[in-house]
Short mmCIF file of C-alpha atoms in Angstrom, two decimals:
data_model
loop_
_atom_site.label_atom_id
_atom_site.label_comp_id
_atom_site.label_asym_id
_atom_site.label_seq_id
_atom_site.Cartn_x
_atom_site.Cartn_y
_atom_site.Cartn_z
CA MET A 680 78.28 110.73 104.04
CA THR A 681 78.23 112.89 107.08
CA GLU A 682 76.61 116.05 107.79
CA GLU A 683 77.32 118.21 110.83
CA THR A 684 76.28 121.71 111.96
CA ASN A 685 79.03 123.95 113.10
CA GLY A 686 79.91 124.00 116.82
CA ALA A 687 78.59 127.52 117.26
CA THR A 688 75.80 128.13 119.79
CA ALA A 689 72.54 129.23 117.98
CA PRO A 690 71.67 132.97 118.23
CA GLY A 691 69.60 133.64 121.32
CA ALA A 692 70.62 130.32 122.95
CA ASP A 693 71.72 130.34 126.65
CA GLU A 694 75.43 130.04 127.20
CA GLY A 695 74.86 126.74 129.18
CA GLN A 696 72.76 125.16 126.39
CA GLN A 697 74.49 122.48 124.28
CA ALA A 698 74.88 123.36 120.58
CA LEU A 699 72.96 121.22 118.09
CA LYS A 700 75.02 118.58 116.60
CA MET A 701 73.64 116.20 113.87
CA GLN A 702 75.67 113.59 111.95
CA ILE A 703 74.36 111.10 109.44
CA LEU A 704 76.32 107.97 110.34
CA ALA A 705 74.70 105.71 107.62
CA GLN A 706 72.10 105.46 105.04
CA PHE A 707 70.61 102.34 103.65
CA VAL A 708 67.76 100.88 101.65
CA ARG A 709 65.97 98.55 104.17
CA ASP A 710 63.48 97.22 101.61
CA MET A 711 62.58 97.90 98.09
CA SER A 712 60.08 96.38 95.70
CA PHE A 713 59.22 97.34 92.05
CA GLU A 714 56.39 95.59 90.25
CA ASN A 715 56.00 96.44 86.54
CA MET A 716 52.58 95.32 85.54
CA VAL A 717 52.98 96.40 82.03
CA ALA A 718 55.85 93.91 81.45
CA GLN A 719 54.05 91.21 83.40
CA LYS A 720 50.96 91.37 81.45
CA GLY A 721 52.68 92.00 78.02
CA LEU A 722 50.92 95.19 77.49
CA THR A 723 52.09 97.90 75.09
CA SER A 724 52.71 101.42 76.18
CA ALA A 725 50.26 102.85 73.51
CA ASP A 726 47.49 104.90 74.98
CA VAL A 727 49.07 105.03 78.50
CA GLN A 728 48.20 108.03 80.58
CA PRO A 729 49.88 107.60 83.89
CA GLU A 730 48.27 108.84 87.06
CA MET A 731 50.60 108.87 90.08
CA GLN A 732 49.84 108.49 93.68
CA VAL A 733 52.43 108.64 96.51
CA GLN A 734 51.99 107.69 100.13
CA VAL A 735 54.64 108.56 102.75
CA SER A 736 55.03 107.29 106.21
CA LEU A 737 57.84 107.80 108.76
CA ASP A 738 59.24 105.76 111.72
CA ALA A 739 61.89 106.58 114.20
CA LYS A 740 63.48 104.70 117.12
CA LYS A 741 66.28 105.05 119.58
CA ARG A 742 69.32 102.85 119.06
CA GLN A 743 71.37 101.19 121.89
CA ALA A 744 74.30 103.62 121.31
CA GLU A 745 73.99 106.97 123.15
CA ASN A 746 72.44 109.86 121.04
CA GLN A 747 71.82 107.55 118.02
CA TYR A 748 68.46 107.17 116.36
CA GLU A 749 67.32 105.31 113.25
CA VAL A 750 64.82 107.07 111.02
CA ILE A 751 62.92 105.14 108.28
CA CYS A 752 61.11 106.90 105.30
CA LYS A 753 58.53 104.64 103.62
CA PHE A 754 57.44 105.65 100.20
CA LYS A 755 54.67 103.79 98.11
CA VAL A 756 54.42 105.07 94.56
CA THR A 757 51.58 103.70 92.46
CA SER A 758 51.05 104.37 88.87
CA ASN A 759 47.73 103.71 87.17
CA ASN A 760 46.59 104.18 83.57
CA LYS A 761 44.19 107.12 83.73
CA ALA A 762 42.09 105.83 80.75
CA THR A 763 41.52 102.23 81.97
CA ASN A 764 42.43 102.64 85.68
CA THR A 765 44.74 99.51 85.38
CA ALA A 766 47.94 99.38 87.38
CA LEU A 767 51.18 100.18 85.43
CA TYR A 768 53.75 99.75 88.35
CA LEU A 769 54.06 99.80 92.02
CA LEU A 770 57.24 100.95 93.83
CA GLU A 771 57.78 100.50 97.61
CA LEU A 772 60.81 101.81 99.14
CA GLU A 773 61.95 101.85 102.79
CA TYR A 774 64.98 104.14 103.11
CA GLY A 775 66.71 104.63 106.46
CA GLY A 776 69.33 106.60 108.04
CA ILE A 777 71.30 106.37 111.27
CA PHE A 778 71.66 109.68 113.02
CA HIS A 779 73.84 110.99 115.97
CA ILE A 780 72.03 113.85 117.43
CA GLU A 781 72.96 115.98 120.47
CA GLY A 782 71.77 119.29 121.78
CA VAL A 783 67.97 118.81 121.01
CA PRO A 784 65.84 119.34 124.02
CA ALA A 785 63.74 116.15 124.86
CA ASP A 786 60.38 117.80 124.14
CA GLN A 787 61.63 118.77 120.59
CA LEU A 788 63.41 115.47 119.72
CA HIS A 789 60.28 113.64 118.34
CA PRO A 790 59.52 116.30 115.79
CA PHE A 791 63.17 116.75 114.96
CA LEU A 792 63.46 113.06 114.18
CA LEU A 793 60.37 112.97 111.88
CA ILE A 794 60.89 116.31 110.25
CA GLU A 795 64.52 117.31 109.95
CA CYS A 796 66.02 113.66 109.52
CA PRO A 797 63.70 112.83 106.67
CA ARG A 798 64.60 116.09 105.09
CA GLN A 799 68.16 115.06 105.07
CA LEU A 800 67.35 111.69 103.50
CA PHE A 801 64.80 112.89 100.83
CA PRO A 802 67.27 113.74 98.02
CA PHE A 803 68.57 110.21 98.06
CA VAL A 804 65.11 108.79 98.09
CA ARG A 805 64.10 111.01 95.16
CA ARG A 806 67.16 109.73 93.24
CA ILE A 807 66.35 106.06 93.93
CA VAL A 808 62.73 106.47 92.85
CA SER A 809 63.70 108.27 89.62
CA ASP A 810 66.40 105.59 88.84
CA VAL A 811 64.20 102.60 89.47
CA THR A 812 61.25 103.93 87.60
CA ARG A 813 63.51 104.78 84.58
CA ASP A 814 65.29 101.48 84.79
CA GLY A 815 61.87 99.76 84.90
CA GLY A 816 61.08 101.20 81.37
CA PHE A 817 59.03 104.12 82.32
CA PRO A 818 59.87 107.88 82.32
CA PRO A 819 61.83 108.67 85.41
CA PHE A 820 59.39 109.79 88.21
CA ASN A 821 60.74 112.76 90.12
CA LEU A 822 59.09 113.03 93.62
CA GLU A 823 57.98 116.44 94.46
CA MET A 824 59.35 117.80 97.68
CA VAL A 825 57.49 116.39 100.71
CA ASP A 826 56.36 118.85 103.45
CA PHE A 827 57.59 116.81 106.42
CA VAL A 828 56.13 119.47 108.88
CA GLN A 829 52.67 119.06 107.31
CA LEU A 830 53.10 115.30 107.37
CA TYR A 831 54.00 115.47 111.13
CA ARG A 832 51.10 117.72 111.92
CA ALA A 833 48.66 115.45 110.07
CA GLU A 834 49.89 112.36 111.98
CA LEU A 835 49.52 114.19 115.33
CA ALA A 836 45.97 115.19 114.37
CA ARG A 837 45.13 111.58 113.18
CA ARG A 838 46.57 110.30 116.58
CA ALA A 839 44.42 112.81 118.52
CA GLU A 840 41.36 111.70 116.54
CA VAL A 841 41.95 108.10 117.25
CA GLN A 842 42.48 108.74 120.88
CA ALA A 843 39.38 110.88 121.20
CA ALA A 844 37.34 108.15 119.42
CA SER A 845 38.71 105.48 121.72
CA GLY A 846 37.91 107.67 124.63
CA GLU A 847 34.32 108.15 123.46
CA VAL A 848 33.91 104.33 123.09
CA ALA A 849 35.28 103.80 126.61
CA ASN A 850 32.60 106.13 128.12
#
């Protein structure tokens, strides 16, 4: 599947500025695990009140080919029985995409890779999570939309905090 912006220059852009070009060259499941504790322990589904917890992390790296980047979205979905706090299932998914990107200024590339690229991959991640939980014998779990901008900002704040703490220790 390929997505590409049109070749037009963005409104307000300088004539000499290169137009944004983004193509999804490939998408893939790098790793996936689904552990169904209900089936493993022989439990019945009676009195089950699932409580869901979702953790998301992102990773991006430059590939050897010019203007190509690999972006990995990592999702960890945990379902516990609210009444007994016992685990129902655990789904871990690493879903990746290879992107060809041109026309993004160097100072904006990092946020572009960790915000816009995961946005393009998210519908496919949502579908996989839904299908796997359904096929595992549970109601399909439809991930709510992830705010990748907020996730990016939170990671920057966390890194700044760690850096400040390490600077205080060094003094």
